[in-house]
XYZ file of C-alpha atoms in Angstrom:
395
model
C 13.004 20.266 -2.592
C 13.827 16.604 -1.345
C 11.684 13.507 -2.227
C 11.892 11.109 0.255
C 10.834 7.557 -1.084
C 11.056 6.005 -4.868
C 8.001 3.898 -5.131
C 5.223 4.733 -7.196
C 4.811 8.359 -5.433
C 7.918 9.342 -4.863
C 8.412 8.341 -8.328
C 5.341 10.155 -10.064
C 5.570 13.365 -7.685
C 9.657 13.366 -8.696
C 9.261 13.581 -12.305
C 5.632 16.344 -12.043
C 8.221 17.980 -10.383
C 10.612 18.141 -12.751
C 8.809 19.339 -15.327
C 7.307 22.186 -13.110
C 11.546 23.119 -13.146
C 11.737 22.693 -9.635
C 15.043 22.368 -8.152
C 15.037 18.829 -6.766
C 16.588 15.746 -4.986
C 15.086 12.269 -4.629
C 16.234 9.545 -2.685
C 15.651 6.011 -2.500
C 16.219 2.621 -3.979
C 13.791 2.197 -6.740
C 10.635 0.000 -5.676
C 12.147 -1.086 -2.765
C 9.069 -1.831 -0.562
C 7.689 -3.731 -3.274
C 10.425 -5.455 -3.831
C 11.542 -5.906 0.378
C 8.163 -6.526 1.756
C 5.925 -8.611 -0.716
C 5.775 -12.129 -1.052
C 7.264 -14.211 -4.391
C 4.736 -15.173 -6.560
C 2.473 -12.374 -5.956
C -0.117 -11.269 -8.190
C -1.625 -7.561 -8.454
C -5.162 -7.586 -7.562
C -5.186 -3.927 -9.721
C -5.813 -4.253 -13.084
C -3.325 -2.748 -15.460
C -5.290 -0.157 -16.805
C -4.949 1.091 -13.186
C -1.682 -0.229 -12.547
C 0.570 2.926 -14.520
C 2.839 5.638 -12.726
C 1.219 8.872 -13.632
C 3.627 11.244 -15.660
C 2.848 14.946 -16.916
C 2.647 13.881 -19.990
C 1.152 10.475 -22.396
C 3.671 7.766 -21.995
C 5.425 4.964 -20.085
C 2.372 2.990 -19.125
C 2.225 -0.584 -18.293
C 1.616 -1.347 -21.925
C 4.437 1.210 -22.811
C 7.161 -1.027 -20.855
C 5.868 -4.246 -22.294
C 6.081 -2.951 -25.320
C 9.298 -1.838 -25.120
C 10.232 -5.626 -23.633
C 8.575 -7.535 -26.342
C 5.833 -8.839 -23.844
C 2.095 -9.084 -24.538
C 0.151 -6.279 -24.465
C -1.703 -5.315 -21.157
C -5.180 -7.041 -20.791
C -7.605 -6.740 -17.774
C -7.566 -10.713 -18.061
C -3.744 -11.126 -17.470
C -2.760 -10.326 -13.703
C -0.093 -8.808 -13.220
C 3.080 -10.472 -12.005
C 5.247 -8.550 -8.794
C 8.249 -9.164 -10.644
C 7.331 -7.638 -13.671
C 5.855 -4.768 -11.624
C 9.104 -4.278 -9.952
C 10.561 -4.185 -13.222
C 8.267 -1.466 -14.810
C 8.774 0.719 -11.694
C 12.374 0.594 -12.452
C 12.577 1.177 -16.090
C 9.856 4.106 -15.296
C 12.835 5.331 -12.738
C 15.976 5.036 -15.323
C 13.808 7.102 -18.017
C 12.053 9.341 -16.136
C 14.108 10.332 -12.944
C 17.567 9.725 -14.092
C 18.763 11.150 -10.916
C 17.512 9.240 -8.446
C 20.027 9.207 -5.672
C 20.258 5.176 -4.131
C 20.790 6.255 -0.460
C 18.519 5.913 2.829
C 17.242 8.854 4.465
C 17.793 8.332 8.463
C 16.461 11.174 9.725
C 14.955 14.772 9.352
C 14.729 17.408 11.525
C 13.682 20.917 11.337
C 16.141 23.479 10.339
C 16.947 26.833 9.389
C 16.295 27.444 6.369
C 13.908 23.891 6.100
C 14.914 21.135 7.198
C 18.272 18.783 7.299
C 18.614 15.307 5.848
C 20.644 12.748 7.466
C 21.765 10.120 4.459
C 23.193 7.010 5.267
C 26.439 8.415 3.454
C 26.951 10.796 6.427
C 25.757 13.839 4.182
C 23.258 16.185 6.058
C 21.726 18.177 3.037
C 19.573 20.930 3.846
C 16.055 21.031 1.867
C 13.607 23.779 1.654
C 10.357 21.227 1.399
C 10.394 17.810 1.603
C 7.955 15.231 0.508
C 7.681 11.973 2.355
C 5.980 8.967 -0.287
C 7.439 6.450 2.347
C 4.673 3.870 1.240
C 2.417 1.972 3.645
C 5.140 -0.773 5.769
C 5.950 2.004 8.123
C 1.970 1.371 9.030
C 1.641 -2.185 9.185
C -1.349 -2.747 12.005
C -1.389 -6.113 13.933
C -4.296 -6.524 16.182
C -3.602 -5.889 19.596
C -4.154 -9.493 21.318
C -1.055 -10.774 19.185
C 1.675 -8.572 20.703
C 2.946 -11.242 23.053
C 2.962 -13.604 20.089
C 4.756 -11.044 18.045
C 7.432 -10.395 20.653
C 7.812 -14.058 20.926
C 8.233 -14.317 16.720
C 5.224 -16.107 16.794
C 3.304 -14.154 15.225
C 4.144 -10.796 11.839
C 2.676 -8.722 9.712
C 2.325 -10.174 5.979
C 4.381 -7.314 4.839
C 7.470 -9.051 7.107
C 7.394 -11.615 4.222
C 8.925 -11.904 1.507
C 9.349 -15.725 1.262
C 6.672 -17.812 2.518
C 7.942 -21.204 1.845
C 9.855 -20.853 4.632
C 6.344 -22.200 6.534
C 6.726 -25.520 4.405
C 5.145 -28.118 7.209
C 4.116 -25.566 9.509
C 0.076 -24.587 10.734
C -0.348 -20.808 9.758
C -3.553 -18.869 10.421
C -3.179 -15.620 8.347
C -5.948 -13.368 9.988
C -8.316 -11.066 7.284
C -10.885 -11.736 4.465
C -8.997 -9.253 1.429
C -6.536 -9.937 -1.283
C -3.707 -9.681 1.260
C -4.897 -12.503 3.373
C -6.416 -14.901 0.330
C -3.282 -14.398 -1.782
C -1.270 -15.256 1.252
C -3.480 -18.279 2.057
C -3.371 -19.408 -1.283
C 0.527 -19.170 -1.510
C 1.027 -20.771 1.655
C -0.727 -23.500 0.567
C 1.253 -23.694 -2.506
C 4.421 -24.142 -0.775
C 2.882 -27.249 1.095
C 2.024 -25.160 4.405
C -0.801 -25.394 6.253
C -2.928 -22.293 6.412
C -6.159 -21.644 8.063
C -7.564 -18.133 7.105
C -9.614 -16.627 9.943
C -12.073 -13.669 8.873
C -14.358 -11.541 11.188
C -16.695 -10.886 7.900
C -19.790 -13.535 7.166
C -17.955 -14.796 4.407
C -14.980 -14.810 1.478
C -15.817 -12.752 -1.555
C -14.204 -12.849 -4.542
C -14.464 -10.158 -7.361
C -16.021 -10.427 -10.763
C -14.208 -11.494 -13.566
C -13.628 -8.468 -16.264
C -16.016 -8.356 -19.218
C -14.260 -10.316 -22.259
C -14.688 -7.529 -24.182
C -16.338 -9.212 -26.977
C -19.453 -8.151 -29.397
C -20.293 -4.600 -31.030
C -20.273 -2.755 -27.409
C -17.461 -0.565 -27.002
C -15.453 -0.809 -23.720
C -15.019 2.723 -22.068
C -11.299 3.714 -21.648
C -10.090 2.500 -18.231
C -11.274 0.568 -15.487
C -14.496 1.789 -13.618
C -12.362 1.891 -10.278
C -8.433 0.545 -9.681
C -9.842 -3.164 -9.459
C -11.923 -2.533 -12.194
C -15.760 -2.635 -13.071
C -18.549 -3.618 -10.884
C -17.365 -1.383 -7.450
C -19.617 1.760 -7.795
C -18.655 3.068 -4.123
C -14.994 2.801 -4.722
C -15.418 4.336 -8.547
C -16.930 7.596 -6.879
C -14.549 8.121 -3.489
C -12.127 7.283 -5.851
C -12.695 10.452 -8.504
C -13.701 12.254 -6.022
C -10.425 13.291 -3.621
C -10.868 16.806 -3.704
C -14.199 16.908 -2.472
C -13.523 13.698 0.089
C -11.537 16.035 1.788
C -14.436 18.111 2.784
C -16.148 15.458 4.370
C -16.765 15.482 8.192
C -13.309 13.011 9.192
C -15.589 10.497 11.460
C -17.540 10.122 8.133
C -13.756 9.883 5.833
C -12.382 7.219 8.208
C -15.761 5.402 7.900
C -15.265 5.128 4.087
C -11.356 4.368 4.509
C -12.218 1.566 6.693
C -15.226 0.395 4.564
C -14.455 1.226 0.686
C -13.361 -1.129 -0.890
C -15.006 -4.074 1.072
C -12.325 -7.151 1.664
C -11.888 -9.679 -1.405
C -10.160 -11.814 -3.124
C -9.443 -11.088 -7.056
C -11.687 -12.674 -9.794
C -8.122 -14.783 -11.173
C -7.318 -15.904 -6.954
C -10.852 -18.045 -6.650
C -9.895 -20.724 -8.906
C -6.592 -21.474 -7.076
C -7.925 -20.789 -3.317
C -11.699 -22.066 -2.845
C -11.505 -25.444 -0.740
C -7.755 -25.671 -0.836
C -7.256 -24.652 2.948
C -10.184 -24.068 5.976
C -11.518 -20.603 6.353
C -13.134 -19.649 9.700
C -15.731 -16.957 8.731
C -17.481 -14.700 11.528
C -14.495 -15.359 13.875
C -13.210 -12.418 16.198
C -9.838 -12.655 17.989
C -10.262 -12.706 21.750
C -5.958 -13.496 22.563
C -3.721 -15.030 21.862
C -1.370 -17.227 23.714
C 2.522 -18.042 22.948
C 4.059 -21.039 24.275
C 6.303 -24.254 23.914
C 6.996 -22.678 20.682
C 3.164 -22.740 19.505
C 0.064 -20.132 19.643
C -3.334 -20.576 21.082
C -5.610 -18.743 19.586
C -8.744 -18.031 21.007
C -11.857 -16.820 18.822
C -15.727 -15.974 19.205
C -18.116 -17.219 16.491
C -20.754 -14.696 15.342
C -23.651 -16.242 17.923
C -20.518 -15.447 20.856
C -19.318 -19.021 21.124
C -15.749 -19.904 22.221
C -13.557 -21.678 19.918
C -9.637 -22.219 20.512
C -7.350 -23.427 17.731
C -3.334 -24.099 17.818
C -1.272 -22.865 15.291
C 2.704 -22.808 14.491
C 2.377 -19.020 13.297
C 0.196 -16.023 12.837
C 0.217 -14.252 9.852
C -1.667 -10.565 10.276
C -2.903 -9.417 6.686
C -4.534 -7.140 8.811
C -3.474 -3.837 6.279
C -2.470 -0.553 7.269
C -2.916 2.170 9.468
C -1.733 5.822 9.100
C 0.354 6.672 12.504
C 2.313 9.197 12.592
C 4.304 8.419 16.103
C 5.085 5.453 14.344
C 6.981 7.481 11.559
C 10.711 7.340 13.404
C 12.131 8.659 9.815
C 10.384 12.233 11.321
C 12.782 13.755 14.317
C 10.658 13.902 17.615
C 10.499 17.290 17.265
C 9.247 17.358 13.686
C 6.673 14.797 14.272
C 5.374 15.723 17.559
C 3.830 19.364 16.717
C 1.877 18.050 13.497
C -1.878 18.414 13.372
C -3.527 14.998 12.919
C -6.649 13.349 13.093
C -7.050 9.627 13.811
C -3.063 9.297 13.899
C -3.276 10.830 10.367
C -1.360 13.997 9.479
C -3.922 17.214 8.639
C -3.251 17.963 4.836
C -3.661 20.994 3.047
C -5.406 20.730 -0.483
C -2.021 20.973 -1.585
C -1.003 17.814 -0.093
C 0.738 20.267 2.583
C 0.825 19.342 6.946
C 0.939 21.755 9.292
C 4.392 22.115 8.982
C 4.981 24.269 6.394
C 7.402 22.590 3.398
C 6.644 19.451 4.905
C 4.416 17.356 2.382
C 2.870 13.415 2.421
C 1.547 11.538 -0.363
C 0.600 7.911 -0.728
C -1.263 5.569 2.102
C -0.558 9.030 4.515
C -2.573 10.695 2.547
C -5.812 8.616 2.409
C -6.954 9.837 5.260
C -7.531 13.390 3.592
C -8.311 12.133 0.051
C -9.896 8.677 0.189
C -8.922 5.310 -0.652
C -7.491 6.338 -3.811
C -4.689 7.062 -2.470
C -4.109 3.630 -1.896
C -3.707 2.325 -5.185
C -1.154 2.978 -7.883
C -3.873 4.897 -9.821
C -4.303 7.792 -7.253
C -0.432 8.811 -8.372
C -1.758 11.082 -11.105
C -4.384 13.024 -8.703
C -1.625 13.475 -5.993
C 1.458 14.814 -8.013
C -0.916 17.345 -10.078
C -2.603 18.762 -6.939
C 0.854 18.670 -4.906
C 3.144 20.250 -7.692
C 0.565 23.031 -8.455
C 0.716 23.853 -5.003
C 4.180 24.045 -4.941
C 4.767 25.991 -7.918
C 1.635 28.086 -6.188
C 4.043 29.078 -3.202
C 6.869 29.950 -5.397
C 4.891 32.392 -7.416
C 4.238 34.523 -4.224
């Protein structure tokens, strides 16, 4: 079996793998997207409790690898930093899938037999199953009126970025209302830019700040949902995967779009409120490249024009699932899948309609709720995906 991808999925489905005894290769550089495509000075807006690869067995947490580092302990009240994320990911990597092979996977196509890798080393291995945990940046969405603006480099998705103060001087509107946006924003200004956030929703929200823990009440163990307490929807669609996938799918892609409503994290507000203008009940009508600027032209919520001129768009506009986007997939691989909504049609199992051919991660949201677009929903996605596995073996 060949797991394609070495961030947190590839990572936690690699080593459930393992200890099932199945014979297995993994490829990847170690927290690459994380590293590649999010900005310096990042914060996660998951809490740690919520933040650990899941492994079959207790161990190598968050507070495992700061422990074995000498750092404080983990606390819901100390955000934690992208660099020491990246770190974690990678100690979890040297420990717990020694084998990791550092190469890129270019292509694969359906075989005999499976199907055939094509590394960047030349070698074309030939796999049984595969499981793609290619992470979201394959499924960056930018809005549709900024294509011109894009094609002009103008205008990119946030995940483009790994260095914003190269927009020192410059007038940035970063379009969405979520951590993405906010964070951005917030950096932006930081690095002496000049952001304007622009937000279809009513207004910015930020999220509670954990309870301090303090008095005779005991805490229960873990967070109420992977950014912690006071999100009830997002607590039950997010122990709930197995039966999310029953769901009618208009009613799943509701909840994906809507669970968890956009914020900013409880630790952001402090450092973003009245630093920078936000434009709340604005929609994007088009936008308009030229002389090395963008027009942007928005509606208010009562349908009143408003134009503003900017040096660059930023789109923290998230993701969306897509497979025809997915060039890592040969045509004819990718073409026959079942979908729904651009999504690929999952088994229980974690399995498409391509038999062998497995996704985990942001791919599989679609199927199994937002969960599965947070660190947290590792555990739920190896289990059910390695017992499946081991499932078809036994036959």
């Amino acid at each position: 079996m060949a797991v394609v991808g070495a961030g947190p999925y590839g990572l936690a489905t690699a080593c459930h793998l393992q200890a099932a005894r199945v014979r297995l290769r993994v490829f990847g550089q170690a927290m690459e997207s994380w590293q590649s495509h999010m900005p310096d000075g990042m914060l996660l807006q998951t809490v740690p409790a919520a933040s650990a690869i899941a492994t079959p067995e207790h161990g190598h947490t968050l507070a495992d690898f700061r422990a074995a580092r000498g750092l404080p302990g983990a606390d819901d009240h100390r955000p934690v930093p992208l660099a020491e994320y990246i770190d974690y990911g990678r100690w979890f990597q040297e420990h717990l899938v020694p084998g990791l092979e550092p190469c890129r996977v270019r292509r694969i196509r359906a075989a005999e037999g499976g199907f055939r890798l094509l590394l960047d080393s030349g070698e074309e291995p030939l796999a049984a199953s595969v499981v793609l945990a290619t992470g979201a940046v394959p499924y960056a969405y930018v809005p549709g009126p900024l294509r011109a603006c894009v094609a002009a480099g103008l205008a990119t998705h946030t995940s483009r970025h790994r260095d914003l103060g190269r927009f020192t001087g410059e007038r940035v509107a970063v379009l969405g209302a979520g951590q993405s946006a906010l964070e951005c924003a917030t950096l932006l200004h930081e690095a002496r830019a000049l952001p304007t956030v622009v937000a279809r929703t009513s207004a910015v929200l930020f999220d509670p700040p954990p309870p301090n823990g303090t008095g005779s009440r005991l805490r229960l163990p873990g967070p109420g949902s992977p950014l912690g307490r006071g999100r009830p929807l997002l607590d039950a669609v997010s122990r709930g995967g197995a039966a999310y996938r029953r769901l009618p799918a208009p009613l799943r892609m509701e909840l994906l779009r809507a669970v968890p409503r956009p914020s900013g994290a409880w630790w952001l507000k402090e450092r973003a409120a009245g630093r920078f203008p936000v434009l709340c009940g604005r929609t994007l009508v088009c936008a308009e490249p030229g002389y090395g600027v963008v027009r942007l032209r928005l509606l208010d919520e009562h349908g009143r024009p408003e134009d503003i001129v900017v040096d660059h768009v930023l789109a923290a506009t998230g993701y969306r699932v897509d497979i025809r986007r997915l060039d890592l997939l040969d045509p004819g691989l990718r073409k026959p899948l079942r979908v729904f909504a651009g999504a690929p049609l999952l088994t229980a199992g974690f399995e498409s309609s391509t038999p062998g051919l497995y996704f985990t991660g942001l791919a599989a949201a679609p199927s199994f709720g937002p969960l599965l677009r947070y660190v947290t929903g590792t555990g739920f996605a190896a289990r059910r995906l390695t017992a499946a596995v081991t499932a078809g073996k036994r036959r």
